[in-house]
Coordinates of C-alpha atoms in Angstrom, one line a residue:
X170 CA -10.8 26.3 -19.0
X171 CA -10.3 23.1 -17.1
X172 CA -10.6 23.4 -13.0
X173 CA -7.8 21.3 -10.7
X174 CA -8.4 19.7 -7.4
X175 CA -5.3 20.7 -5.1
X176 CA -3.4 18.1 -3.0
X177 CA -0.5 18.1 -0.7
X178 CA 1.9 15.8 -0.6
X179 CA 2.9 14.0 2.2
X180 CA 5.7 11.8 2.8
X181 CA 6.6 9.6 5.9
X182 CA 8.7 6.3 6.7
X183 CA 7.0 3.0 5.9
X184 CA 8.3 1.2 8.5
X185 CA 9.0 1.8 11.7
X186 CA 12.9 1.8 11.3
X187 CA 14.5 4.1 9.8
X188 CA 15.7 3.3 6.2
X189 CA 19.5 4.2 4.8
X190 CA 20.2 4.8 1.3
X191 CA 23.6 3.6 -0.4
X192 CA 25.1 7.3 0.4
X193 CA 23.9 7.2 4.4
X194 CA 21.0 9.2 4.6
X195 CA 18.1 9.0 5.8
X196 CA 15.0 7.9 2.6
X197 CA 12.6 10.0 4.1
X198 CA 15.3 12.7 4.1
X199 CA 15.0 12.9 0.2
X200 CA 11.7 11.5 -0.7
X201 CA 11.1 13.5 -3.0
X202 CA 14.3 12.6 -5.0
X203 CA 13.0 9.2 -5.3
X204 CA 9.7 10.1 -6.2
X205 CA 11.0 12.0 -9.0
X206 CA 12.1 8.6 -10.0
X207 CA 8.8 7.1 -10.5
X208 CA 8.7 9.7 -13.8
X209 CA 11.4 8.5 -15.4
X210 CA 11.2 7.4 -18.6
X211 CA 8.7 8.8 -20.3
X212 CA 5.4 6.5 -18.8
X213 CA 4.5 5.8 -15.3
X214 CA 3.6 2.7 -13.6
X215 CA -0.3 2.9 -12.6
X216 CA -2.7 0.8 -11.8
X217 CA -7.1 0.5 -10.5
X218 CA -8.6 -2.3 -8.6
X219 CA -12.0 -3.1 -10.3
X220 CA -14.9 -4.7 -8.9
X221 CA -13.3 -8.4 -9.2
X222 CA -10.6 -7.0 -6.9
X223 CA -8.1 -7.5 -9.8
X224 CA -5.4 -4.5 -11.0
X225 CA -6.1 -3.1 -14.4
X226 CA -2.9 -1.7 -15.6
X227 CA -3.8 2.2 -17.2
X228 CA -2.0 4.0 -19.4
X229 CA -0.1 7.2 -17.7
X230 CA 1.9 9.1 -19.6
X231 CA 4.5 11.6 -18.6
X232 CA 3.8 14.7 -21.4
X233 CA 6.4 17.3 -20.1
X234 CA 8.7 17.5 -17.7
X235 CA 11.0 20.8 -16.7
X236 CA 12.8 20.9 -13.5
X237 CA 10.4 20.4 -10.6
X238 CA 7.3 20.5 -12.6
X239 CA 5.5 17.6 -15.0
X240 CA 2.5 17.7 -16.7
X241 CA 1.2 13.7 -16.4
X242 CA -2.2 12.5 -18.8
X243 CA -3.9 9.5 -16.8
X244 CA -6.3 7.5 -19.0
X245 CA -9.5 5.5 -17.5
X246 CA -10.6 2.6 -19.0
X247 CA -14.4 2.1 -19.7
X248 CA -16.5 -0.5 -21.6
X249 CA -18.4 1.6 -24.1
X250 CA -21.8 0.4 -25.5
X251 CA -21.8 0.8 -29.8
X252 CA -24.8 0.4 -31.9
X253 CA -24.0 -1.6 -34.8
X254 CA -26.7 -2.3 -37.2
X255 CA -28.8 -5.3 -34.8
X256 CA -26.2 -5.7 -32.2
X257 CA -24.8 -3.7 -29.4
X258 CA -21.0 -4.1 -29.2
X259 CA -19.0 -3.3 -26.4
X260 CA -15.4 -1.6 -26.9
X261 CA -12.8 -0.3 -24.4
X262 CA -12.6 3.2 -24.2
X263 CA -9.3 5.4 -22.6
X264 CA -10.5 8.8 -21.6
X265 CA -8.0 10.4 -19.6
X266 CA -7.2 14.0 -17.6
X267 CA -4.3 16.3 -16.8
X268 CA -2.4 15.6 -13.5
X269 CA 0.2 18.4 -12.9
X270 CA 3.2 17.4 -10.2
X271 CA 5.1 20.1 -8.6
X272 CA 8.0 18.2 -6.5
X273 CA 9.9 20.1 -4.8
X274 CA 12.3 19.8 -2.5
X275 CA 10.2 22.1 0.7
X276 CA 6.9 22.3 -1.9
X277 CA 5.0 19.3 -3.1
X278 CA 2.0 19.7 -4.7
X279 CA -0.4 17.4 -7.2
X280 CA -3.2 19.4 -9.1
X281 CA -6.0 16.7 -10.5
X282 CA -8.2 17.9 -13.6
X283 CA -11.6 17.3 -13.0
X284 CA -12.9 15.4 -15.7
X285 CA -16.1 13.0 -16.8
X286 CA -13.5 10.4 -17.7
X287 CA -13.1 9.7 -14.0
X288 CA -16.9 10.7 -13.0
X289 CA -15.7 14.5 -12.3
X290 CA -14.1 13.4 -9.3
X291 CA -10.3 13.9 -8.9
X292 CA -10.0 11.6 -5.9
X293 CA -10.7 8.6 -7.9
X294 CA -7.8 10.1 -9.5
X295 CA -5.4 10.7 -5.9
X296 CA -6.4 7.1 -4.7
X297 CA -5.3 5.1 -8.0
X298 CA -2.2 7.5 -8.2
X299 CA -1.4 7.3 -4.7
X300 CA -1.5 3.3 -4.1
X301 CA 0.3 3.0 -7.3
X302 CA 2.9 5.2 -6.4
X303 CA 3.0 3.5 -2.8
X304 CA 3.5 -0.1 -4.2
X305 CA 6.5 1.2 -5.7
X306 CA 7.8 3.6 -3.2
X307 CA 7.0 1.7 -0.3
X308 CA 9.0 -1.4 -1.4
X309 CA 12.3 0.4 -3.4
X310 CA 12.5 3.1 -0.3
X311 CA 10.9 2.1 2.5
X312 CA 8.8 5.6 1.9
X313 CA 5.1 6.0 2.1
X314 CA 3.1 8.7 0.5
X315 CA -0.1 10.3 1.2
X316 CA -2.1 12.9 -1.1
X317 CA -4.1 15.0 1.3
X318 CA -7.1 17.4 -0.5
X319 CA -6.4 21.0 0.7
X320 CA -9.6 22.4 2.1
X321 CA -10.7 25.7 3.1
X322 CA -14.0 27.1 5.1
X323 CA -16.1 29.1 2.8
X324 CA -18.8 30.9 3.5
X325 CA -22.1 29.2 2.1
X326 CA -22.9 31.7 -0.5
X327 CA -19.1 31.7 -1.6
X328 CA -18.8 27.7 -1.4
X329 CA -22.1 27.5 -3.8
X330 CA -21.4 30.3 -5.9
X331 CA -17.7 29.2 -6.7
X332 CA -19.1 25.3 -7.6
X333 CA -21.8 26.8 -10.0
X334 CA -18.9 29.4 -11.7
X335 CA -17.3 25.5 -12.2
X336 CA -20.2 24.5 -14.8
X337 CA -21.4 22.0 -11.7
X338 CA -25.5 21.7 -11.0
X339 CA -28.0 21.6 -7.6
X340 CA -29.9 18.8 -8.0
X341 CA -31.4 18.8 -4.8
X342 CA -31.5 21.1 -1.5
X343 CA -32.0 20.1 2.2
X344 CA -33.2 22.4 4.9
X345 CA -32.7 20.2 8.0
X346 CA -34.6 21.6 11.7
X347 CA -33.2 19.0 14.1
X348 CA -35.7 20.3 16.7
X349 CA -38.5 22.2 14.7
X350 CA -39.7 23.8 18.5
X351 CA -36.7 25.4 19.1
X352 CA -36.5 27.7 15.5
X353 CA -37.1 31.1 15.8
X354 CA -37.1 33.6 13.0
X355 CA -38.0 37.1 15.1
X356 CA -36.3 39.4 12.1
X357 CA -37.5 37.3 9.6
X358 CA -40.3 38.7 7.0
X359 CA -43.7 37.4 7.8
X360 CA -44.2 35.2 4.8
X361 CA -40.8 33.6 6.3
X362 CA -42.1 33.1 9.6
X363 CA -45.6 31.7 7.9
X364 CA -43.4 29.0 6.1
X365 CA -41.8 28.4 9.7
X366 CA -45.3 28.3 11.4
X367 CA -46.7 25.9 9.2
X368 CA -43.9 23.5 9.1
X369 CA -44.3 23.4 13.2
X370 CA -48.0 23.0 13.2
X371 CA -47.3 19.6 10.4
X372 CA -44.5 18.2 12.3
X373 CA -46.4 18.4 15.8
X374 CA -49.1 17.1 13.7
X375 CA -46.7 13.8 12.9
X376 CA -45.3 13.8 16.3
X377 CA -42.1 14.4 14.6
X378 CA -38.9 15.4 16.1
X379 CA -37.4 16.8 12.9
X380 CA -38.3 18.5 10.5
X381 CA -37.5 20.2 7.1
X382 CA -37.9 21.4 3.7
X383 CA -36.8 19.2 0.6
X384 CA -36.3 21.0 -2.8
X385 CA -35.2 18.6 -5.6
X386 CA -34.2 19.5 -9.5
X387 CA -35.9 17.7 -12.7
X388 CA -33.4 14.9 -14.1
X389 CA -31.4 17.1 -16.1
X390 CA -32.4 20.5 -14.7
X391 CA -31.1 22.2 -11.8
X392 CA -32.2 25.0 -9.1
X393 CA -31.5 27.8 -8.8
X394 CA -29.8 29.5 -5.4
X395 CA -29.8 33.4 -5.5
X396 CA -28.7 35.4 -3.0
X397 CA -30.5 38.1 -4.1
X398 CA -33.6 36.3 -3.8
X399 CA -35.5 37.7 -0.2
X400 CA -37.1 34.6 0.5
X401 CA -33.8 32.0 -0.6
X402 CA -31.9 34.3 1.6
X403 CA -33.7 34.8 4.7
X404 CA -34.3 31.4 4.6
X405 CA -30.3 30.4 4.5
X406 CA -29.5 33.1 7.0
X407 CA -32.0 31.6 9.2
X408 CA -30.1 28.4 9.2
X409 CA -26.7 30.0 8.9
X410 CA -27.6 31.9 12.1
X411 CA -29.3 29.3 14.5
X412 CA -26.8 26.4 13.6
X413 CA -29.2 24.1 11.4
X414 CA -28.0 22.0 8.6
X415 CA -28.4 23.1 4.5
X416 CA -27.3 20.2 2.3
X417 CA -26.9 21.0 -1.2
X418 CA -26.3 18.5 -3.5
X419 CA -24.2 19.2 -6.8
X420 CA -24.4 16.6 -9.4
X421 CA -20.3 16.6 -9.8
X422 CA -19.2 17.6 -6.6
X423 CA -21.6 15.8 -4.5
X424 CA -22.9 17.0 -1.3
X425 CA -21.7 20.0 0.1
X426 CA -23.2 21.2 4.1
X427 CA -22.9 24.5 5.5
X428 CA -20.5 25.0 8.1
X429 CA -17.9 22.4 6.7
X430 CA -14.6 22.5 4.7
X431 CA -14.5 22.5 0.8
X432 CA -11.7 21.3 -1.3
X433 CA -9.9 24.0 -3.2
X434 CA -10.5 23.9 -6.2
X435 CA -8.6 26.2 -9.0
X436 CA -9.0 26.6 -13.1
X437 CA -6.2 26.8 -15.5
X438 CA -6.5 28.1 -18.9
X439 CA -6.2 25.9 -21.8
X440 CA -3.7 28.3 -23.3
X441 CA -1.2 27.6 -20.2
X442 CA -1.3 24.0 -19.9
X443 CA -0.4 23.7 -23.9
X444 CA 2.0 26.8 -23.6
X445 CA 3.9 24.2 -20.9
X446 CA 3.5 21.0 -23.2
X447 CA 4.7 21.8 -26.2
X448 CA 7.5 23.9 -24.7
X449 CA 6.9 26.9 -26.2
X450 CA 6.1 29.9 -24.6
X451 CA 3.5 33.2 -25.3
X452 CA 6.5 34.7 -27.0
X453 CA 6.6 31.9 -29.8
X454 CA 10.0 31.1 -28.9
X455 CA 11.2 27.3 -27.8
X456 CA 12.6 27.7 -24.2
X457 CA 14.1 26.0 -21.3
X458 CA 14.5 28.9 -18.9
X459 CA 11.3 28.2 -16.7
X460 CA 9.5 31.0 -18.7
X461 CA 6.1 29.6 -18.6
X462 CA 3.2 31.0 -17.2
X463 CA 2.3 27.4 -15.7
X464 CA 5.1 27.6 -13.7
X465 CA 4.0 30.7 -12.0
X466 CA 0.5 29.5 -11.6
X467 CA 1.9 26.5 -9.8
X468 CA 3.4 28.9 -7.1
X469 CA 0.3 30.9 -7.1
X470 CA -1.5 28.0 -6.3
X471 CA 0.9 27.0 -3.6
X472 CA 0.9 30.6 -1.6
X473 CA -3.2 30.6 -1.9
X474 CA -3.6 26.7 -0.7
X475 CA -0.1 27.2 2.4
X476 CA -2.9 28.4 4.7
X477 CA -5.2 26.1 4.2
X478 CA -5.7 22.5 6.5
X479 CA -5.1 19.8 4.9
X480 CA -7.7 16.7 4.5
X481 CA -8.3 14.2 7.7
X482 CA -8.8 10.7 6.5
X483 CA -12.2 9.4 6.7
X484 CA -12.5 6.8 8.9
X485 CA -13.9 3.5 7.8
X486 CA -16.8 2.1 9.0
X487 CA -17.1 -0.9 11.1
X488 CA -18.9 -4.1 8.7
X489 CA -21.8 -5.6 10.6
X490 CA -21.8 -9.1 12.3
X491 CA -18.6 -9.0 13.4
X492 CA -16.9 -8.8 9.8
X493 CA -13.2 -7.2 9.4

């Protein structure tokens, strides 16, 4: 079972002029006709900036295509340490995921595979894919595309429980009091309110303005959040209820914070995405009818994630001493 990272695509004019193709109409008005031709061929044109700034060509390689859908395998390259009798060798290594493309003329949707080879994080993945496929699309069409995460507001216990049912980890948990005066726990058991007397009484000791509670997991172990334990609960609703901040780190998906959006995330059986591949269906049968259960899971996908917002861009921020 292999879990996808789901992104919209979004496309808009380069420039600020419009741009004419050879038949009279409008670029924009079939972008996704000419992004269709970035897949021709059998490989696709990608590329990562390392460290040095310089492009490393990787290896992308188109592994189905049927009408509006194609399944895409995007390598990584990574120096890989080798024991060899008294020396240490270093060899290149190509470890790759599962991109799915669904291009549409009214639906476009990417699905990333989360996978170590890109540090379980699909949007290394959307930020090589996307500049590569602007550097083309921006300078043949005039066209400039964007791959926005779709995100949805969870409730905490739904947002944590979902990530864990992923195989991630909690390595570490933040209870945050901005203004440890001002927290009240009236229904709250009275070992709860204890906990919330004692953390007062220590931060008026410091003189400190905030306070909190820091829980952190062994180097490869991981804590534990149970709903159905009293004390873990009362102490989340307490936060969930007055507004204060819960930070829970996962060791994959990084930090997630009550209250905010999470990206949708959805699994695929292995089953499905070989099914689609190889081009031959549960029945055993070779077809080209658009009988594959990918294919439905594709518009699945897209009627769960149409409601959903669609990810701001982060804004950068500002280098010190005056630096652009």
């Amino acid at each position: 079972m292999a879990v996808f990272a789901i992104y919209k695509i979004h496309f808009e004019q380069a420039g600020q002029k419009d741009v004419f193709g050879k038949d009279g109409v409008k670029t924009i008005d079939k972008a996704h006709e000419y992004f269709s031709t970035l897949f021709v061929g059998g490989n696709v044109k990608v590329c990562k900036t390392n460290r040095k700034g310089e492009q490393v060509p990787l290896e992308c390689d188109v592994e189905r295509k049927y009408g509006d859908a194609m399944a895409l395998f995007v390598c990584n390259e990574k120096n890989v340490k080798i024991p060899k009798k008294h020396e240490e060798l270093t060899e290149k290594a190509q470890p790759g995921c599962y991109v799915l493309v669904y291009n549409r003329a009214d639906v476009g949707l990417i699905a990333i595979e989360r996978s170590a080879a890109f540090d379980s994080k699909p949007d290394k993945v959307r930020d090589i894919l996307q500049e590569s496929f602007n550097s083309t699309l921006e300078h043949d069409y005039g066209i400039h595309l964007e791959l926005k995460a779709k995100m949805n507001a969870e409730d905490f216990w739904d947002a944590v429980g979902k990530q864990t049912e992923f195989g991630d980890t909690v390595r570490k948990v933040v209870f945050d009091f901005p203004d440890s005066e001002k927290v009240k726990s009236v229904d709250d058991p009275d070992d709860v309110q204890k906990r919330l007397e004692m953390m007062h009484y220590l931060a008026k000791a410091f003189r400190a303005k905030k306070a909190g509670m820091h829980f952190e997991a062994s180097k490869d172990g991981t804590l534990h959040l149970d709903r159905t334990q009293e004390d873990m609960a009362q102490m989340v609703n307490l936060c969930c209820d007055n507004g204060y901040n819960i930070a829970v780190h996962f060791r994959m998906y990084g930090v997630y914070r009550h209250g905010q959006e999470t990206k949708a995330m959805v699994t695929l059986g292995d089953e499905m995405l070989k099914e689609f591949i190889s081009g031959q269906t549960s029945f055993g049968t070779k077809t080209d009818r658009g009988d594959f259960s990918i294919m439905q899971w594709l518009e699945s996908v897209r009627h769960i994630t149409e409601t959903y917002n669609d990810e701001e861009p982060t804004k950068k921020k500002r280098k010190r001493g005056g630096q652009k």
